[in-house]
Tab-separated table of C-alpha atoms and ligand atoms in Angstrom:
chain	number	residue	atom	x	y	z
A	1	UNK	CA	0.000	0.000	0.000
A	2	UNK	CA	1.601	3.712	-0.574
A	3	UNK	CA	0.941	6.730	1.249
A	4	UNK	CA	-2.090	7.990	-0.957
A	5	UNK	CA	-3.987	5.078	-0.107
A	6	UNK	CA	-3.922	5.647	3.418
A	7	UNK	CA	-7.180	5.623	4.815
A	8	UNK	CA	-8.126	5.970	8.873
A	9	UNK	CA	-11.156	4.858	9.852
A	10	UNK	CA	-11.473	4.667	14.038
A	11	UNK	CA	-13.242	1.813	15.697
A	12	UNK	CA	-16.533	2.567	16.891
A	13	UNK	CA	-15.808	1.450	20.760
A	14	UNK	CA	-17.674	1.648	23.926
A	15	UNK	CA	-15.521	4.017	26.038
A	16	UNK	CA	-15.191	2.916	29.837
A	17	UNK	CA	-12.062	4.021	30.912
A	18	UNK	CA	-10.376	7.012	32.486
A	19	UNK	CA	-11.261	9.337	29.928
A	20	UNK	CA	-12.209	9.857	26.641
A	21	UNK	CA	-15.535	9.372	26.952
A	22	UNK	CA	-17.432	8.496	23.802
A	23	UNK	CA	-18.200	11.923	22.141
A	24	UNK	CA	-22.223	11.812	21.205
A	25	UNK	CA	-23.124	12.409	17.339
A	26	UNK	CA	-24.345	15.769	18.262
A	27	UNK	CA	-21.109	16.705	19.768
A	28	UNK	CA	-19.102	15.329	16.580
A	29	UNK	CA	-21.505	17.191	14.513
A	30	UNK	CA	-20.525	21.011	15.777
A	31	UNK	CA	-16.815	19.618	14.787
A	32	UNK	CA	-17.767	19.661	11.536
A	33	UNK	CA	-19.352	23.621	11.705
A	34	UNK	CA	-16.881	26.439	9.427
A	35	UNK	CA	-13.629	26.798	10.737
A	36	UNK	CA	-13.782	30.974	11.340
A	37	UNK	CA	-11.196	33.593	12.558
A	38	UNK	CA	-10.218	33.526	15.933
A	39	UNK	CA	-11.454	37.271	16.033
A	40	UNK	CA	-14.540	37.015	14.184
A	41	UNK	CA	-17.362	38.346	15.839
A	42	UNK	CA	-19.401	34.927	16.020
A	43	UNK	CA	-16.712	33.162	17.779
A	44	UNK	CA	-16.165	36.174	20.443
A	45	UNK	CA	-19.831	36.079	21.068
A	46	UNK	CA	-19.363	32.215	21.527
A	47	UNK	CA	-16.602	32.931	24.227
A	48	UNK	CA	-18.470	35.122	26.139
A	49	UNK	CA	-21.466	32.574	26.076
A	50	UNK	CA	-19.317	30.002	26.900
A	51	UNK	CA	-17.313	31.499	29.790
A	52	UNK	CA	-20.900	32.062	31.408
A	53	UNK	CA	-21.794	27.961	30.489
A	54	UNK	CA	-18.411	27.451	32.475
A	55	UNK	CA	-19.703	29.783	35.082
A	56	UNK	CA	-22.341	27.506	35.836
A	57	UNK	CA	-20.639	24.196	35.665
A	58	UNK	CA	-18.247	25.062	37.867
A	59	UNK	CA	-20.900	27.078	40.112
A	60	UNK	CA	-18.985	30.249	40.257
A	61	UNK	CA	-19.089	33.686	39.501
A	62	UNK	CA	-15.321	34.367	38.792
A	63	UNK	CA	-14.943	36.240	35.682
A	64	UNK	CA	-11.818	34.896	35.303
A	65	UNK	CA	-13.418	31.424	34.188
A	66	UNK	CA	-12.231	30.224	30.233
A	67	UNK	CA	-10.911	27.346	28.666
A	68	UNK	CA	-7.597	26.823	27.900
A	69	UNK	CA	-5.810	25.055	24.592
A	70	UNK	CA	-4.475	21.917	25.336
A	71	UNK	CA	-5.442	18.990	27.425
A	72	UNK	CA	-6.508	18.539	31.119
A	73	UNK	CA	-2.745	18.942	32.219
A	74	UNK	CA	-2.248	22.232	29.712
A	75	UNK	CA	-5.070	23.422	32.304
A	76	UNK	CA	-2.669	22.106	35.738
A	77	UNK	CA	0.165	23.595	34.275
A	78	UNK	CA	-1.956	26.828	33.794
A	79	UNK	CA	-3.358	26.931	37.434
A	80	UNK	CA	-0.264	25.859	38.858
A	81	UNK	CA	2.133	27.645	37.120
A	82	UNK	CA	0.311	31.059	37.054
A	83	UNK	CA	0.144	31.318	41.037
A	84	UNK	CA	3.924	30.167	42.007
A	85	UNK	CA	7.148	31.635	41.570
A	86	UNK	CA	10.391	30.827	42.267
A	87	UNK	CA	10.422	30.162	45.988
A	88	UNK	CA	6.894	30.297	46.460
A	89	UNK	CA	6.165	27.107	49.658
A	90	UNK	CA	3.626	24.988	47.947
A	91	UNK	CA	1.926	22.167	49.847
A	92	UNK	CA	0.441	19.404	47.468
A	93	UNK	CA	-1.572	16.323	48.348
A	94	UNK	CA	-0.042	13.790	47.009
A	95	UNK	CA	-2.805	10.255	46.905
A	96	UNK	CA	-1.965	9.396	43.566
A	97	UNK	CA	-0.610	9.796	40.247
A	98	UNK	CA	-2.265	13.133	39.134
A	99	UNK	CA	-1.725	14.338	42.775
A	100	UNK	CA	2.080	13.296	41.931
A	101	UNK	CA	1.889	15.054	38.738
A	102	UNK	CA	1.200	18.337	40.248
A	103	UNK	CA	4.185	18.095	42.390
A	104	UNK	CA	6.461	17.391	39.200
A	105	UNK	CA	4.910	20.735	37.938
A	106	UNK	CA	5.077	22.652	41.117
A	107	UNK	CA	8.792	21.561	41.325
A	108	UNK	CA	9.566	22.549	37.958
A	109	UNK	CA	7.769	26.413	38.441
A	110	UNK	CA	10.790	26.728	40.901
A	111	UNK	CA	8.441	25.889	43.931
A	112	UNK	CA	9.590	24.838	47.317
A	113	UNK	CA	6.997	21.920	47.366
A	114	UNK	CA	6.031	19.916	50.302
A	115	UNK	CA	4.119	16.969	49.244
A	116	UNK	CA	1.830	14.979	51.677
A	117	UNK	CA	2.234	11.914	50.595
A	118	UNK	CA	-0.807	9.492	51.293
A	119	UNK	CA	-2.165	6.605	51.219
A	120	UNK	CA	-3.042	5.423	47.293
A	121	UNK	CA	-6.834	4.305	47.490
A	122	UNK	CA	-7.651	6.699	50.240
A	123	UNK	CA	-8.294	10.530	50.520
A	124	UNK	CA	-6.180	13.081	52.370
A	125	UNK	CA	-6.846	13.635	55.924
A	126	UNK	CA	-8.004	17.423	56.578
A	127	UNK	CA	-5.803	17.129	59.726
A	128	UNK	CA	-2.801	16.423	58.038
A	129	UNK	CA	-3.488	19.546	56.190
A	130	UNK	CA	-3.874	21.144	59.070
A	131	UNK	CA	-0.618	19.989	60.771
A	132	UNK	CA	1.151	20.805	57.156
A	133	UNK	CA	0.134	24.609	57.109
A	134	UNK	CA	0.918	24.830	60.939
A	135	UNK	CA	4.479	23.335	59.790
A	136	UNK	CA	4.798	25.600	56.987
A	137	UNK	CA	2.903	28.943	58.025
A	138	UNK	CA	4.431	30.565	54.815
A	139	UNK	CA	2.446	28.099	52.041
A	140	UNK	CA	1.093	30.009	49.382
A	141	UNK	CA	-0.538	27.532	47.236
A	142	UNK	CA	-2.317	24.004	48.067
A	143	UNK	CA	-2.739	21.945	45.110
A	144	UNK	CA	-4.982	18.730	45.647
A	145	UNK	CA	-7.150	16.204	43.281
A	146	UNK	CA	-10.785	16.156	43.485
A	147	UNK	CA	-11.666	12.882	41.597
A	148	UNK	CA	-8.183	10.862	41.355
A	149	UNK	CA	-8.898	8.646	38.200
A	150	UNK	CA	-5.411	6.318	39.064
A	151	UNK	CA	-7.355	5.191	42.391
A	152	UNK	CA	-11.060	6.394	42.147
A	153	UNK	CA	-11.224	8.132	45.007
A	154	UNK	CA	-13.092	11.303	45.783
A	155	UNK	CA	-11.517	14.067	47.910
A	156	UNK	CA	-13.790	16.250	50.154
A	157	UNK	CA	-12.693	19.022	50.054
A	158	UNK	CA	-15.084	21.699	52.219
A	159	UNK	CA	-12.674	20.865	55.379
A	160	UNK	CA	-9.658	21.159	53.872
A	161	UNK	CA	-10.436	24.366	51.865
A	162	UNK	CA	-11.249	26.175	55.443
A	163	UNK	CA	-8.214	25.306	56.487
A	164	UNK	CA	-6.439	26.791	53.470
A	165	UNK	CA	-8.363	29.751	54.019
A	166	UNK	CA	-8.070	30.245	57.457
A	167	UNK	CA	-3.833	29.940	56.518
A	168	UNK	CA	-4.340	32.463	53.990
A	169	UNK	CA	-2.851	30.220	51.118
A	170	UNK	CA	-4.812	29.586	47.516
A	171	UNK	CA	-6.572	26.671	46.819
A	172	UNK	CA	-5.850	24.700	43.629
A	173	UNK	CA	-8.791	21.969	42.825
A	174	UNK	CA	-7.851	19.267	39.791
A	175	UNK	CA	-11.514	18.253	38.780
A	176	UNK	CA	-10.504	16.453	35.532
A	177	UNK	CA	-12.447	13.704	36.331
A	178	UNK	CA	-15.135	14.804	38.433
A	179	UNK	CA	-16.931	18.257	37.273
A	180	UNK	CA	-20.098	17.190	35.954
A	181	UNK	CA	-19.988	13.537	37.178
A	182	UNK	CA	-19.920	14.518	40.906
A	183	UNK	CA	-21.010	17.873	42.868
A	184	UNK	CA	-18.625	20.446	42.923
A	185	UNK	CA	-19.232	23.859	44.165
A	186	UNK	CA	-16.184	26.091	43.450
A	187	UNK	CA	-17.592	29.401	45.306
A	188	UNK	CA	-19.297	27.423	47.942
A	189	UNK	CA	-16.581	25.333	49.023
A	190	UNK	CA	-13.876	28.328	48.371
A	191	UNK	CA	-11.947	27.030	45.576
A	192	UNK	CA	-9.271	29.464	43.822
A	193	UNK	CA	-8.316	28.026	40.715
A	194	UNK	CA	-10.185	24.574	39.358
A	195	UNK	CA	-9.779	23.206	36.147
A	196	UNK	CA	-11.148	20.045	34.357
A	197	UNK	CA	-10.768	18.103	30.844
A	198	UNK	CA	-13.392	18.421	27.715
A	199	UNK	CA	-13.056	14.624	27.707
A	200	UNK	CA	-14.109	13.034	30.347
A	201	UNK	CA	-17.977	13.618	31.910
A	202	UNK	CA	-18.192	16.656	29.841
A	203	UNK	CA	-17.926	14.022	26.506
A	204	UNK	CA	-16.298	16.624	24.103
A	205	UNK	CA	-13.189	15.738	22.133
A	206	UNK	CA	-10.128	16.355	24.067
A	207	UNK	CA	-7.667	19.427	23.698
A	208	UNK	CA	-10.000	22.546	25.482
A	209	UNK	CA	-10.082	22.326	28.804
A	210	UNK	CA	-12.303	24.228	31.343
A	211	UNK	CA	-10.553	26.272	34.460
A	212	UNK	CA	-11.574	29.360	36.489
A	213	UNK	CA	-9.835	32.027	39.046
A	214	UNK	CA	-10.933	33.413	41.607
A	215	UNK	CA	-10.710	37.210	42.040
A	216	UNK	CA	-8.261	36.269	44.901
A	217	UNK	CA	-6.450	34.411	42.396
A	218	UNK	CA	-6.263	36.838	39.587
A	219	UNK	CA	-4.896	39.562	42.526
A	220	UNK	CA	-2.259	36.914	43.458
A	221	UNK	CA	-1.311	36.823	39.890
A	222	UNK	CA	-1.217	40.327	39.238
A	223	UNK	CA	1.181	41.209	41.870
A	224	UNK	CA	3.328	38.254	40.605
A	225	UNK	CA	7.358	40.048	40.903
A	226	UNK	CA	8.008	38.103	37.674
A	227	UNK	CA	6.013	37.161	34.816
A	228	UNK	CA	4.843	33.810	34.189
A	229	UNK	CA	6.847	31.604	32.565
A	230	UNK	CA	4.869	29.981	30.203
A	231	UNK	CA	3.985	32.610	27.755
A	232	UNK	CA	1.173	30.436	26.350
A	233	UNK	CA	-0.099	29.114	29.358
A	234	UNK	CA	-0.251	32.910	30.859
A	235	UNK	CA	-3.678	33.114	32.485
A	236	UNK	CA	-4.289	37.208	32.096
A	237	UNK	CA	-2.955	37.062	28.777
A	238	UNK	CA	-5.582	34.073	27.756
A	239	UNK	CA	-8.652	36.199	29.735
A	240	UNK	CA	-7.781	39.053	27.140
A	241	UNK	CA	-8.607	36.777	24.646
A	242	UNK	CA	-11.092	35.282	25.833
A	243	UNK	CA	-12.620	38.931	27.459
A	244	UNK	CA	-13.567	42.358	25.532
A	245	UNK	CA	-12.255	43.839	24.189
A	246	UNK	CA	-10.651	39.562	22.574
A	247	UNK	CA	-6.863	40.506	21.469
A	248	UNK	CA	-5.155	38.215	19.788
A	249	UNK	CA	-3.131	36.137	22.059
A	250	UNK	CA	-3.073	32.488	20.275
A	251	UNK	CA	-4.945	30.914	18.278
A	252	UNK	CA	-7.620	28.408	19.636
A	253	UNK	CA	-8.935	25.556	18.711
A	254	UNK	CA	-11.630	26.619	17.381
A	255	UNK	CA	-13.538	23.467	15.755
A	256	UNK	CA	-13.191	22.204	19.470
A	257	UNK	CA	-14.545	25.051	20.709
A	258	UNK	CA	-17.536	24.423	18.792
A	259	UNK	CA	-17.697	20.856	20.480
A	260	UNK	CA	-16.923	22.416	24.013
A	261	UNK	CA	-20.306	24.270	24.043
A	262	UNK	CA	-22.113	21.415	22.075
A	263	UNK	CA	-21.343	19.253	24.558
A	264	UNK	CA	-21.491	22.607	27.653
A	265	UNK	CA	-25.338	22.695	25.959
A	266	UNK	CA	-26.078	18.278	25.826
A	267	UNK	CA	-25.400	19.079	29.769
A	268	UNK	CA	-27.682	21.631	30.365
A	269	UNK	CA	-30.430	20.134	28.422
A	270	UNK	CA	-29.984	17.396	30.801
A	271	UNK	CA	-29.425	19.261	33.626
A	272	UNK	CA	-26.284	19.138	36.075
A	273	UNK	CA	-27.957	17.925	39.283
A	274	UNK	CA	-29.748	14.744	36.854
A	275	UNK	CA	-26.516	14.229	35.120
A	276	UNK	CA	-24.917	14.272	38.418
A	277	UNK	CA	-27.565	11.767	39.930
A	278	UNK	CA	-27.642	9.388	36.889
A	279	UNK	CA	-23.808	9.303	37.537
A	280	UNK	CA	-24.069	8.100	41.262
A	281	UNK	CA	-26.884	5.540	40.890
A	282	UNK	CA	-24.994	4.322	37.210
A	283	UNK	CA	-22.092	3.874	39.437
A	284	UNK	CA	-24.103	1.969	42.400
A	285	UNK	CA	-25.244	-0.832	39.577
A	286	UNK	CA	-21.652	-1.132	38.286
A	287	UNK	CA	-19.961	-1.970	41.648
A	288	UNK	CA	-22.897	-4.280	42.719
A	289	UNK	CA	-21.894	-6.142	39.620
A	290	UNK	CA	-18.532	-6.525	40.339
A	291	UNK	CA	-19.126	-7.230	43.548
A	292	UNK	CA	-21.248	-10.499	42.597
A	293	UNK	CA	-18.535	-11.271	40.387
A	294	UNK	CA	-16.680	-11.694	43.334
A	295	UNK	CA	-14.242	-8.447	42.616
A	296	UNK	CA	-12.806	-6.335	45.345
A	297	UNK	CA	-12.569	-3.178	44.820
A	298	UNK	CA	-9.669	-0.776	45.438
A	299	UNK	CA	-11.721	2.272	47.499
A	300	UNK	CA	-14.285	1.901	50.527
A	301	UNK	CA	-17.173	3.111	49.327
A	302	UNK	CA	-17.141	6.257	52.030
A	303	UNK	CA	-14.573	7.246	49.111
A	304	UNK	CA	-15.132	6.318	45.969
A	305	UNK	CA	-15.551	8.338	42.959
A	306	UNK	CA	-18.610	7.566	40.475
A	307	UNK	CA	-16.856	8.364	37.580
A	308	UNK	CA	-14.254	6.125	38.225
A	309	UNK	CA	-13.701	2.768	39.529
A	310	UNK	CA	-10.611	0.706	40.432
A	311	UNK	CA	-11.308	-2.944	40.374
A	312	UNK	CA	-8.289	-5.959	41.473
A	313	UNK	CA	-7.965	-8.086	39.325
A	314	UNK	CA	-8.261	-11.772	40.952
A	315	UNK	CA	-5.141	-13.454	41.545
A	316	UNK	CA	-4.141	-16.046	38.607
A	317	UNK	CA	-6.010	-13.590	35.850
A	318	UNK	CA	-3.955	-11.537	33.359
A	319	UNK	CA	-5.050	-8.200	33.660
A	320	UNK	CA	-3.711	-7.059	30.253
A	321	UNK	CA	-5.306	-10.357	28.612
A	322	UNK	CA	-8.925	-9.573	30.072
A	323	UNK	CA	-8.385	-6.009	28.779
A	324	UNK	CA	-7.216	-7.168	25.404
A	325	UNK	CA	-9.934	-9.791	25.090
A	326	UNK	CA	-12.700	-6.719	25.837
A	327	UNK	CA	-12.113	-4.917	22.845
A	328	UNK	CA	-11.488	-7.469	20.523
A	329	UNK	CA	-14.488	-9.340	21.356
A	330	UNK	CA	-16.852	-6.643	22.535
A	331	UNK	CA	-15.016	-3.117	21.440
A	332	UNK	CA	-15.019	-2.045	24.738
A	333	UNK	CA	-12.331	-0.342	26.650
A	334	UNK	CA	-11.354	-0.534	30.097
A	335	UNK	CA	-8.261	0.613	31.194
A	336	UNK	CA	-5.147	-0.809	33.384
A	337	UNK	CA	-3.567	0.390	36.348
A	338	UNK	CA	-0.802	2.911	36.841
A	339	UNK	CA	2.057	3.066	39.571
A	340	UNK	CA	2.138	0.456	41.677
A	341	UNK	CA	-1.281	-1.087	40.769
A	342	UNK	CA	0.106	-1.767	37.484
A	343	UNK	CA	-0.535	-4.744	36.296
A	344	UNK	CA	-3.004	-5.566	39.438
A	345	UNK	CA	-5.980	-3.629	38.620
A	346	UNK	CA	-8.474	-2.328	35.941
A	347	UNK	CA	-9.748	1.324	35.866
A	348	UNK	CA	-13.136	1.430	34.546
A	349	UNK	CA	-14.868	5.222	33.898
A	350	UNK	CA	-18.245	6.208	33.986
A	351	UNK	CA	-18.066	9.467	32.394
A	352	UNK	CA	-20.690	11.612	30.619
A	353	UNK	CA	-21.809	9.829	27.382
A	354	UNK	CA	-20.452	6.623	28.655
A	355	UNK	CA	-21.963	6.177	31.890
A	356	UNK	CA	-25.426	4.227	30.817
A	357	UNK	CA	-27.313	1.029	32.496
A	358	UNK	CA	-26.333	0.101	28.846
A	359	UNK	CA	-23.055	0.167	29.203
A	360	UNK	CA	-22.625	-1.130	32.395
A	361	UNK	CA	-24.726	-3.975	31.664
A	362	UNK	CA	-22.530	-5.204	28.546
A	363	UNK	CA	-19.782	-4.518	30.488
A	364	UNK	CA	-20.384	-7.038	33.397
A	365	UNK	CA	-21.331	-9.845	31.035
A	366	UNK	CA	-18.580	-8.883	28.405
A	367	UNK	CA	-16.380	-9.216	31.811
A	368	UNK	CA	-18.269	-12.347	33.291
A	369	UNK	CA	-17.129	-14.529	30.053
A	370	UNK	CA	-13.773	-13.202	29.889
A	371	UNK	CA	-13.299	-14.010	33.754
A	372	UNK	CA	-14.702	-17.206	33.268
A	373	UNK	CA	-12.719	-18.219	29.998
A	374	UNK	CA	-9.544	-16.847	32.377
A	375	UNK	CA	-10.084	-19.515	35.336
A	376	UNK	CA	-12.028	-17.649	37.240
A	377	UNK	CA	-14.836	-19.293	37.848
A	378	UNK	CA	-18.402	-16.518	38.340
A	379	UNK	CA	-21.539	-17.621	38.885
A	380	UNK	CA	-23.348	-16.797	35.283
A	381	UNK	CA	-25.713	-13.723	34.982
A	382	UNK	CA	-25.207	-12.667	38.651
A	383	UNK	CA	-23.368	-9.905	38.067
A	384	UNK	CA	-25.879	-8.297	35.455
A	385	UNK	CA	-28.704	-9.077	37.956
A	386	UNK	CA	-27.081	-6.958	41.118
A	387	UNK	CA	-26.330	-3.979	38.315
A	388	UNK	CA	-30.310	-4.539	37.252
A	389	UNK	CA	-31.461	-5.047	40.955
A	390	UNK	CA	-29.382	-1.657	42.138
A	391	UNK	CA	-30.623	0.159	38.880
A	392	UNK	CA	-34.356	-0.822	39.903
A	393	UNK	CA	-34.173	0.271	43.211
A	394	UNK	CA	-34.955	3.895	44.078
B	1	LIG	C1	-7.363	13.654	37.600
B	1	LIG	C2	-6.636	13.965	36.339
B	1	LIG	N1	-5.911	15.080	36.273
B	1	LIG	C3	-5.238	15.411	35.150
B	1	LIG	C4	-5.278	14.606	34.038
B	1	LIG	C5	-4.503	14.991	32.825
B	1	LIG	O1	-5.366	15.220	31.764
B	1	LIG	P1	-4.893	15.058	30.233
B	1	LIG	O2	-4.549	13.623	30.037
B	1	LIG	O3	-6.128	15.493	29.508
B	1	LIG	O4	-3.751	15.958	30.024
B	1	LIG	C6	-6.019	13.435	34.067
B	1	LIG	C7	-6.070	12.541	32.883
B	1	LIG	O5	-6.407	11.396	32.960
B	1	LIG	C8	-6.728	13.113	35.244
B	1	LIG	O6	-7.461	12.007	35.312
């Protein structure tokens, strides 16, 4: 075959891992719309639409609220990177990869970064927050993970965010995996800077991803004694894009802008607080079926995070096989493990588009044959009867 006939036609597959979520036809559709200028005064009317869609997603009324080019860690490196300089204490909870991953960047904006390393599976204890300002009176910034998609667990965060208050420091909230899937309440729970990703429960195509300052934040940034060092990544220089009177700064992706509101619009036709609930009780059916397939699950479920679930895989199965053997036979994609879970767990997502009693029920029998084909013997159709059972319920 030579280069002209190259064709690439993607798999139509059932999305269930960490993110991305399948993208609905509507969605894909606004891809398609004209490519336009980045200054042309139907896109800057879209902006300003859009940073009041964001508004309300992320319940807040920061101005500063946008959505930067790049992917869910373009957005980290944003938050992060705009409120540190060189020097700058930074405390960041550290109970898993992404939390780990915000260290790396904290470290590399010249930080001096104390990471609270905890437990992977579990949440951060408010009180070891506590005890970590009281250590470290001088912390500027505290950077934790809402939803952490390498464990599924879900951080509160109201106790810990007094605390940052009450220490004077910022806030920084990574809700990649959770706004839209779980509650969040940035003004109410006195977040300075959250961000998320376009592909995970908000089901757009990746590469625009949501994030929002606080007034406090934008102060902090304005009396910055250096600039930013990421040009690109500069927040006040995006906001006078993305604000009248829209200067050029870069230009955006604009066809996934388009998506970004489709998909900001499939969630307010649905409504966040339904989306939200059909996430929590599409969640309760999937863990009652893994359950009765005899699974153990990685998080207690005082912890665990809807969106995201983190499953052991039973001793004598091959995780990567079982994963393999999913999307060849079924198209469905689960993820594995990262860290030290590798290899010992799957990561299965219930984000936006893909979180459906649908879904979850093909899921548990696609899984119940490949388990049993593996050795490990399940008792057949029990696992699609607790997810029907738990979906019936109230
Ligand atoms: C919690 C969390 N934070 C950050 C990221 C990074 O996002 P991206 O892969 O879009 O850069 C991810 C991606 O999986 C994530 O799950």
């Amino acid at each position: 075959m030579n280069a002209t006939d190259f064709r690439f036609d993607p798999p139509e597959r059932i999305l269930m891992g960490p993110g991305p979520s399948n993208v609905s036809a509507r969605v894909l559709a606004a891809l398609a719309r004209p490519t336009v200028g980045y200054l042309d005064p139907s896109l800057v009317a879209l902006l300003e639409h859009m940073s009041s869609q964001l508004q309300r997603l992320f319940r807040t009324d920061n101005a500063g609220t946008f959505a930067v080019t790049g992917s869910g860690t373009a957005a980290m490196e944003c938050a992060l990177s705009n409120l540190t300089e060189p020097g700058d204490r930074a405390l960041v909870c550290v109970h898993g990869y992404f939390g780990d991953r915000m260290r790396q960047i904290l470290e590399r904006a010249g930080a001096q970064v104390t990471a609270l390393a905890g437990r992977w599976g579990a949440p951060t204890d408010p009180e070891a927050v506590r005890t970590a300002l009281r250590d470290y009176p001088d912390t500027k910034v505290v950077a934790i993970v809402h939803g952490e998609t390498s464990t599924g667990v879900l951080q509160p965060l109201t106790e810990i965010a007094s605390e940052v208050r009450a220490f004077g420091a910022l806030l920084v909230v990574d809700a990649v995996a959770s706004l839209a899937g779980v509650d969040f309440a940035t003004d109410a729970w006195n977040i300075d800077v959250a961000y998320s990703g376009a592909q995970k429960c908000l089901s757009a195509p990746p590469g625009c991803s949501p994030i929002t300052f606080s007034p406090r934040a934008l102060e902090r940034i304005t009396a910055r004694r250096e600039p930013v060092r990421s040009w690109y990544l500069d927040a006040l220089l995006n906001l006078s894009y993305w604000q009248r009177p829209h200067g050029y700064h870069h230009t955006v992706a604009i066809n996934l802008i388009y998506a970004l509101h489709e998909a900001l619009a499939v969630i307010e036709d649905e409504g966040l607080e339904r989306r939200i609930a059909r996430t929590a009780k599409t969640a309760a059916a999937l863990w009652a079926g893994l359950e009765a397939l005899g699974l153990e699950l990685l998080v207690a479920p005082s912890a665990r995070l809807p969106t995201l679930t983190c499953v052991l895989t039973p001793d004598g199965v091959d995780e990567a096989a079982v994963r393999a053997e999913l999307l060849a036979r079924h198209g469905i994609e689960i993820a594995g493990a990262l860290g030290n879970l590798r290899g010992r767990a799957w990561r299965i997502g219930l984000m936006g588009t893909s979180c459906s009693n649908r879904n979850v029920v093909l899921l548990l029998a696609a899984l119940e044959s490949a388990l049993s084909r593996a050795g490990h013997g399940v008792a057949r159709g029990a696992a699609v009867a607790a997810a029907e059972a738990a979906l019936a319920s109230p």
